[in-house]
mmCIF file of C-alpha atoms in Angstrom:
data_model
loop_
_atom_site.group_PDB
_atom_site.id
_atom_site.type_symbol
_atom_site.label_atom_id
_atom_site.label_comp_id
_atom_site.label_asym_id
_atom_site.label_seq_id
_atom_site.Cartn_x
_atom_site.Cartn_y
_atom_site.Cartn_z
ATOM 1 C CA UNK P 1 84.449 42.615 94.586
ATOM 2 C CA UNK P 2 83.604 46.126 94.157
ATOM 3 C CA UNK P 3 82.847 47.619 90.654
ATOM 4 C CA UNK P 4 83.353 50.942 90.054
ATOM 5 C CA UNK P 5 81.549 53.395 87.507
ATOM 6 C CA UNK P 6 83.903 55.048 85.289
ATOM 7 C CA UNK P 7 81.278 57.915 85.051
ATOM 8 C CA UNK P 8 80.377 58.735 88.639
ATOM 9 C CA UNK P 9 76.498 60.206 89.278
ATOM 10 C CA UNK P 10 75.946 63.677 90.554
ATOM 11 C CA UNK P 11 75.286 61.496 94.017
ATOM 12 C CA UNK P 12 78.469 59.669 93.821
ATOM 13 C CA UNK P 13 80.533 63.075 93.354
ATOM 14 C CA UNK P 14 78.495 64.910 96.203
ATOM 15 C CA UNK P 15 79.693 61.621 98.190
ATOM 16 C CA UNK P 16 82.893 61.878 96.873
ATOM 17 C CA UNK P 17 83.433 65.299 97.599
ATOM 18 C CA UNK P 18 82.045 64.692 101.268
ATOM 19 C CA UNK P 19 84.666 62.208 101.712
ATOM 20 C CA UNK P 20 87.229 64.806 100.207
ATOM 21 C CA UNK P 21 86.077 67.381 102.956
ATOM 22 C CA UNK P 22 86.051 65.127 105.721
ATOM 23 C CA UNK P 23 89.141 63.271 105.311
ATOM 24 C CA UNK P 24 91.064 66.980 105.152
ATOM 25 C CA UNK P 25 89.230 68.517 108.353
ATOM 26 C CA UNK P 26 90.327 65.259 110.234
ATOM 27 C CA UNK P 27 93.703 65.708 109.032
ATOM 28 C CA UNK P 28 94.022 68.791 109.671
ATOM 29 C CA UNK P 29 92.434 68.579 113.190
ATOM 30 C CA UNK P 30 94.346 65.272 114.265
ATOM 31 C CA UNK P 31 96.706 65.047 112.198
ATOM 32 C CA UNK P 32 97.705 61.737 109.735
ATOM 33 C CA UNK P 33 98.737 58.916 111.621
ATOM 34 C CA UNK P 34 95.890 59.618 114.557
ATOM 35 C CA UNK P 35 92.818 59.583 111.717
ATOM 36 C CA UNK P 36 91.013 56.565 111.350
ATOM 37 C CA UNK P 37 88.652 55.650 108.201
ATOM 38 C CA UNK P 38 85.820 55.561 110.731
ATOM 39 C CA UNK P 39 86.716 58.768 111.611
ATOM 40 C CA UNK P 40 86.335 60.247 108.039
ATOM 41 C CA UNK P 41 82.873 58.295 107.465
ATOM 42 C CA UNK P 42 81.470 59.662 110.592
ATOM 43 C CA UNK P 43 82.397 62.939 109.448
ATOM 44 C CA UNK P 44 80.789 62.414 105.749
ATOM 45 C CA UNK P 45 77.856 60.966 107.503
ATOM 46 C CA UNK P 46 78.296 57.643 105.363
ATOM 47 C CA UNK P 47 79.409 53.559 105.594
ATOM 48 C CA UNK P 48 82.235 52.257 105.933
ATOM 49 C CA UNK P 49 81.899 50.303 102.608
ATOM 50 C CA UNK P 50 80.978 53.465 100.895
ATOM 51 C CA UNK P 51 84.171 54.787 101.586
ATOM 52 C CA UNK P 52 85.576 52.283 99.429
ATOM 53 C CA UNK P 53 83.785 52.368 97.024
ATOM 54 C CA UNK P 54 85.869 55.933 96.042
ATOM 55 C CA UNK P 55 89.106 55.405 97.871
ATOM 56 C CA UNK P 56 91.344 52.209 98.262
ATOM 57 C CA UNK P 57 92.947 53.368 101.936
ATOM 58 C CA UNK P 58 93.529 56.181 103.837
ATOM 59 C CA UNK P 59 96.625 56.505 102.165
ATOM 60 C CA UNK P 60 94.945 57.357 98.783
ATOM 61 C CA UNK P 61 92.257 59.658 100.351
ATOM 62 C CA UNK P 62 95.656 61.708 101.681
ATOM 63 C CA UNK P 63 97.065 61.926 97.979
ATOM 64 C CA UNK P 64 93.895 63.617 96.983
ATOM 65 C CA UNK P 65 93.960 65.797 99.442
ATOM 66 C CA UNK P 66 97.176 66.951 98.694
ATOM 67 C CA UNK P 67 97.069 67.027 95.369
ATOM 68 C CA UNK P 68 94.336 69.457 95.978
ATOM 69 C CA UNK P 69 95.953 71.580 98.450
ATOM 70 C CA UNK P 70 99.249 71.927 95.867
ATOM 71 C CA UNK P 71 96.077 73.245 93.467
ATOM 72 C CA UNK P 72 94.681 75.441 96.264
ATOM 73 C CA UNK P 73 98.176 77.229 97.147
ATOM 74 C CA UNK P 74 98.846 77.877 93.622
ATOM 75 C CA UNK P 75 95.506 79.156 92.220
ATOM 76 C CA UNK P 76 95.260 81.258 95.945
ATOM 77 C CA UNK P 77 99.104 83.298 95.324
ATOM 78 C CA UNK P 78 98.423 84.210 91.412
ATOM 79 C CA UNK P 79 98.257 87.916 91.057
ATOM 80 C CA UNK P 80 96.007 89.344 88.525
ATOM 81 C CA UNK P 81 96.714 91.555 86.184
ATOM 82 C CA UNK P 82 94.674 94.313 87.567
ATOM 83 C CA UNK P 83 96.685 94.043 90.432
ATOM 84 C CA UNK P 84 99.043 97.055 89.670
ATOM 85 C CA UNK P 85 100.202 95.844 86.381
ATOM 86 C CA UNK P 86 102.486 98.365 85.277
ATOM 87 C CA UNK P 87 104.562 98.335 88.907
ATOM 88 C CA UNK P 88 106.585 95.183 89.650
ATOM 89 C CA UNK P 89 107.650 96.294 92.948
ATOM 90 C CA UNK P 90 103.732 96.004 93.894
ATOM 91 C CA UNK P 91 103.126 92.969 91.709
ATOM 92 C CA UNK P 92 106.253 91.140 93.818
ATOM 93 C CA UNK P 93 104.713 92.747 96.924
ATOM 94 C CA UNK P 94 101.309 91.375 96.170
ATOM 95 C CA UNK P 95 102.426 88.021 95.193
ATOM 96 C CA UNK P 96 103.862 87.871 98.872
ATOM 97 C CA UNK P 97 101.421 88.892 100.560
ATOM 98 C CA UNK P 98 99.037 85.922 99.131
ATOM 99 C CA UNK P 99 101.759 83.242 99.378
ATOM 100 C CA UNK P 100 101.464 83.824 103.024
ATOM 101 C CA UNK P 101 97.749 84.004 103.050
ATOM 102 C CA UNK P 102 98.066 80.847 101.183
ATOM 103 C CA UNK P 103 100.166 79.435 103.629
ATOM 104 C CA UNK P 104 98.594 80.110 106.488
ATOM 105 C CA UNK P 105 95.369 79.068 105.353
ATOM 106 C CA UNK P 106 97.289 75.038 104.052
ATOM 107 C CA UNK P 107 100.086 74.863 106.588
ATOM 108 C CA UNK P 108 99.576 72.488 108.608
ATOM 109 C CA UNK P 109 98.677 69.555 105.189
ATOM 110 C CA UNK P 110 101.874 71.249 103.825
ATOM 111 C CA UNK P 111 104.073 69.932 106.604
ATOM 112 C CA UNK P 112 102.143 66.516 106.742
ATOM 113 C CA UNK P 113 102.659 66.224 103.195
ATOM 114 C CA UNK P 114 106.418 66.898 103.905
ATOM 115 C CA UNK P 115 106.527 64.287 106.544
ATOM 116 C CA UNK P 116 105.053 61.869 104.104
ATOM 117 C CA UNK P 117 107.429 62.744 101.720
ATOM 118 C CA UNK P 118 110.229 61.368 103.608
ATOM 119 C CA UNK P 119 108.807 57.682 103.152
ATOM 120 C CA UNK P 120 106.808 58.125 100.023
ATOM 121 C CA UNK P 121 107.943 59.065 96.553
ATOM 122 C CA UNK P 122 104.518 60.480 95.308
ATOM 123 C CA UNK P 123 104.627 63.018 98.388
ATOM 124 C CA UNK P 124 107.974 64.215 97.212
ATOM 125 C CA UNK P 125 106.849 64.474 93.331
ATOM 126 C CA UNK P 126 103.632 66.463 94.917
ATOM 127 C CA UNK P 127 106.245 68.865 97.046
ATOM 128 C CA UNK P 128 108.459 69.823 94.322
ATOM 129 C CA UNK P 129 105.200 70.281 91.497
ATOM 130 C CA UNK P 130 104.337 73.317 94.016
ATOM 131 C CA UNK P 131 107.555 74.759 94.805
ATOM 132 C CA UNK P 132 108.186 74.541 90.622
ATOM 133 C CA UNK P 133 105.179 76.436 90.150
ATOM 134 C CA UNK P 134 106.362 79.455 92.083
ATOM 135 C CA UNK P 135 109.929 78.805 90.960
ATOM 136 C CA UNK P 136 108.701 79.147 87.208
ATOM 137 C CA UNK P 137 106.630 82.217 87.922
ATOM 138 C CA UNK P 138 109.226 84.089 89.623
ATOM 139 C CA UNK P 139 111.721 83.161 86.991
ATOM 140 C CA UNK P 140 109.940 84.614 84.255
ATOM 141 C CA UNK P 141 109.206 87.389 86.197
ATOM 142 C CA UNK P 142 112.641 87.923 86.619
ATOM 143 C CA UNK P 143 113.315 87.700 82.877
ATOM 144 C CA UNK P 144 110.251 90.345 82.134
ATOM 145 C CA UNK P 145 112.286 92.777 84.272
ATOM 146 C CA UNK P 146 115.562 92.189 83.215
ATOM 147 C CA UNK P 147 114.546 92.728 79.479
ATOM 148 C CA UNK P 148 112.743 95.772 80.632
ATOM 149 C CA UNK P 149 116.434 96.878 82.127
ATOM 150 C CA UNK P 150 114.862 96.990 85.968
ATOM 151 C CA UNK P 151 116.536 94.040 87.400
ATOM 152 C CA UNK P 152 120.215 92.681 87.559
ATOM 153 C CA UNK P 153 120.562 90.967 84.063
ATOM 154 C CA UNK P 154 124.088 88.900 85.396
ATOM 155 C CA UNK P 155 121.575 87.114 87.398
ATOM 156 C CA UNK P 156 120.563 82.982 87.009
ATOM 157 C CA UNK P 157 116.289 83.909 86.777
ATOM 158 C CA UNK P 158 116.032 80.219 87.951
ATOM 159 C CA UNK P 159 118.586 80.047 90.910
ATOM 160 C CA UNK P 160 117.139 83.311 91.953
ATOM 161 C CA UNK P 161 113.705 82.289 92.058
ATOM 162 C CA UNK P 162 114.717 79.287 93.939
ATOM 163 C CA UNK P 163 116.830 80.780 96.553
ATOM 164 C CA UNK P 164 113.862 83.760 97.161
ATOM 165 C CA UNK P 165 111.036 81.375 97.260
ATOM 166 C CA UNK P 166 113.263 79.490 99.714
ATOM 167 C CA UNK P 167 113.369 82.618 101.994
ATOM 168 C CA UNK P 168 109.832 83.339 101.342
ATOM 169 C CA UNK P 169 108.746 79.602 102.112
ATOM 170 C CA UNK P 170 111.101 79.725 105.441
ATOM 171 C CA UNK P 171 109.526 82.927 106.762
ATOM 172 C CA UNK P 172 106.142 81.856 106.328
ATOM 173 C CA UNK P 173 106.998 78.192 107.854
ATOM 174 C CA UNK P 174 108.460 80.435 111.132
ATOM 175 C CA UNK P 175 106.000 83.271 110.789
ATOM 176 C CA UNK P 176 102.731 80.829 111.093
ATOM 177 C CA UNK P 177 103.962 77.650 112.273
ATOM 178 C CA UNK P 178 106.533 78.357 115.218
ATOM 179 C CA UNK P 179 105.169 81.793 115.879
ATOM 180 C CA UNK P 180 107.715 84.516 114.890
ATOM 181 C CA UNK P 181 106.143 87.730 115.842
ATOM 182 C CA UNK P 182 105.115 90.069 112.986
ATOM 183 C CA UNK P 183 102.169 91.715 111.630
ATOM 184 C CA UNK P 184 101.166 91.024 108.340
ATOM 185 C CA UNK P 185 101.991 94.107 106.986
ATOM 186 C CA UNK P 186 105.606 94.167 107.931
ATOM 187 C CA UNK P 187 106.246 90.745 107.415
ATOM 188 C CA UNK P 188 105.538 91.645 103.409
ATOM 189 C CA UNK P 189 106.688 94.241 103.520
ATOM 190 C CA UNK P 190 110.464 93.232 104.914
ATOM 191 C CA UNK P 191 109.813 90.488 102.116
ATOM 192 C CA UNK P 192 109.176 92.484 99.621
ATOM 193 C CA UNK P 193 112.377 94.742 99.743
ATOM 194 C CA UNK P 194 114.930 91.749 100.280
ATOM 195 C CA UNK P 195 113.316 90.224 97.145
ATOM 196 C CA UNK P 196 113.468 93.929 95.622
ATOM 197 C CA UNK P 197 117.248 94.641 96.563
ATOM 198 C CA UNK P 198 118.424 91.171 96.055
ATOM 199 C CA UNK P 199 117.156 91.579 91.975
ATOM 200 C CA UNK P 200 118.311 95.396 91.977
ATOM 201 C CA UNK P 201 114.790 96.635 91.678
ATOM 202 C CA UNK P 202 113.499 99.852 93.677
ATOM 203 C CA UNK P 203 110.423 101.405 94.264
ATOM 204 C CA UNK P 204 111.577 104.289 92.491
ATOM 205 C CA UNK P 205 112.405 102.280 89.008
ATOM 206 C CA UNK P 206 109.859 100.250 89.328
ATOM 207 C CA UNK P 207 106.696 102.869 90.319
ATOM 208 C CA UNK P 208 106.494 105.322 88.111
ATOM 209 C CA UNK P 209 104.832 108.225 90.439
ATOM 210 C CA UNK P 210 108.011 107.029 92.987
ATOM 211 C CA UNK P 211 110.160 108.352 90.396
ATOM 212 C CA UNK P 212 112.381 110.751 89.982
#
C-alpha cells in the first residue's frame, strides 16, 4: 500500500512537476489513447512506481493537465490595463489577438480534452469553466460599454458574449487546426470589427484621436 505525504518535499514537487511536463509533451506529441505510463516515466527520467506515488492512472495525470491548460488559456488572453485602457475597440482587439495566441499555443490538449469530454463528465465541467471565463469577461465588458453609451444597450451582455466567443473559438479552431489561410494580423483584425459592429461600437466612438 502506498502512503502518501499530505505535505510533499521540495523533491517530491520537482518530481511531481516532471511528471506534469512529461505526461503533457507526450500528449501532445502522440496524442491520449497512444501514451503509455512508461512513456511518461521515461520522459521524467523516473520508476514506474514513482509515478504512482503522485498519480493513480493515466487518466488522473490527463485531468491535471487540463486543468492546467484551462489555467494557462485564461491567465495567457487577460489584457492589462496598460493595454490601451481608455479605447475598447483596442482592448477587444487585444483580447483577440491573445485568445488566438493562446490557442495556438494549447490546441491540440483543447481538442483532446473535448474528445474526453464526450465520455467523461469532469472533461465537460473542465470545458465549460474556460469558455465561462471568457463568457463572463466579455459580458461585463459589454455592460462597461453600454453604461458608457458605446455599445447597443437592447443587447443580452451574456448571449452576446456567448455567441462572439463562439465565433472567436470557431475561427481559431479553423485558423490553427484545419489550416484556414490568414495572417495574424488580419485574422484579428476581421475579428475585431465583427465583434465591434455586432455590439455597435466603432473605432471612431471608441478611440478618441479616431474621432470626429
Amino acid at each position: 500500500m502506498i502512503v502518501r505525504s499530505s505535505v510533499p518535499t521540495s523533491r517530491g514537487r520537482r518530481t511531481r512537476a516532471a511528471l506534469l511536463q512529461a505526461g503533457r509533451e507526450a500528449f501532445e506529441e502522440h496524442g491520449y489513447d497512444a501514451v503509455r505510463i512508461d512513456d511518461v516515466c521515461g520522459r521524467a527520467r523516473v520508476s514506474h512506481g514513482t509515478f504512482y506515488t503522485y498519480f493513480d492512472s493515466k487518466e488522473a495525470l490527463f485531468g491535471e493537465v487540463a486543468a492546467a491548460v484551462v489555467g494557462e488559456m485564461f491567465a495567457a488572453s487577460v489584457v492589462g490595463a496598460a493595454a490601451a485602457p481608455d479605447d475598447p475597440y483596442a482592448r477587444i482587439e487585444a483580447a483577440n489577438r491573445l485568445y488566438l495566441r493562446a490557442w495556438a499555443a494549447n490546441s491540440r490538449l483543447v481538442r483532446m480534452v473535448e474528445q474526453a469530454a464526450t465520455s467523461e463528465e469532469r472533461f465537460g465541467r473542465l470545458l465549460l469553466e474556460l469558455r465561462e471565463v471568457f463568457v463572463r469577461r466579455g459580458a461585463e465588458g459589454l455592460k462597461r460599454l453600454q453604461e458608457q453609451g458605446l455599445a447597443d444597450p437592447e443587447l443580452d451582455p451574456r448571449l452576446t458574449a456567448v455567441m462572439l466567443g463562439g465565433m472567436v473559438e470557431h475561427f481559431a479552431h479553423v485558423w490553427l487546426d484545419l489550416g484556414e489561410r490568414a495572417g495574424e494580423q488580419v485574422a484579428v483584425d476581421h475579428l475585431t470589427r465583427l465583434w465591434a459592429r455586432a455590439i455597435g461600437l466603432t473605432r471612431a466612438s471608441g478611440s478618441p484621436e479616431e474621432g470626429a
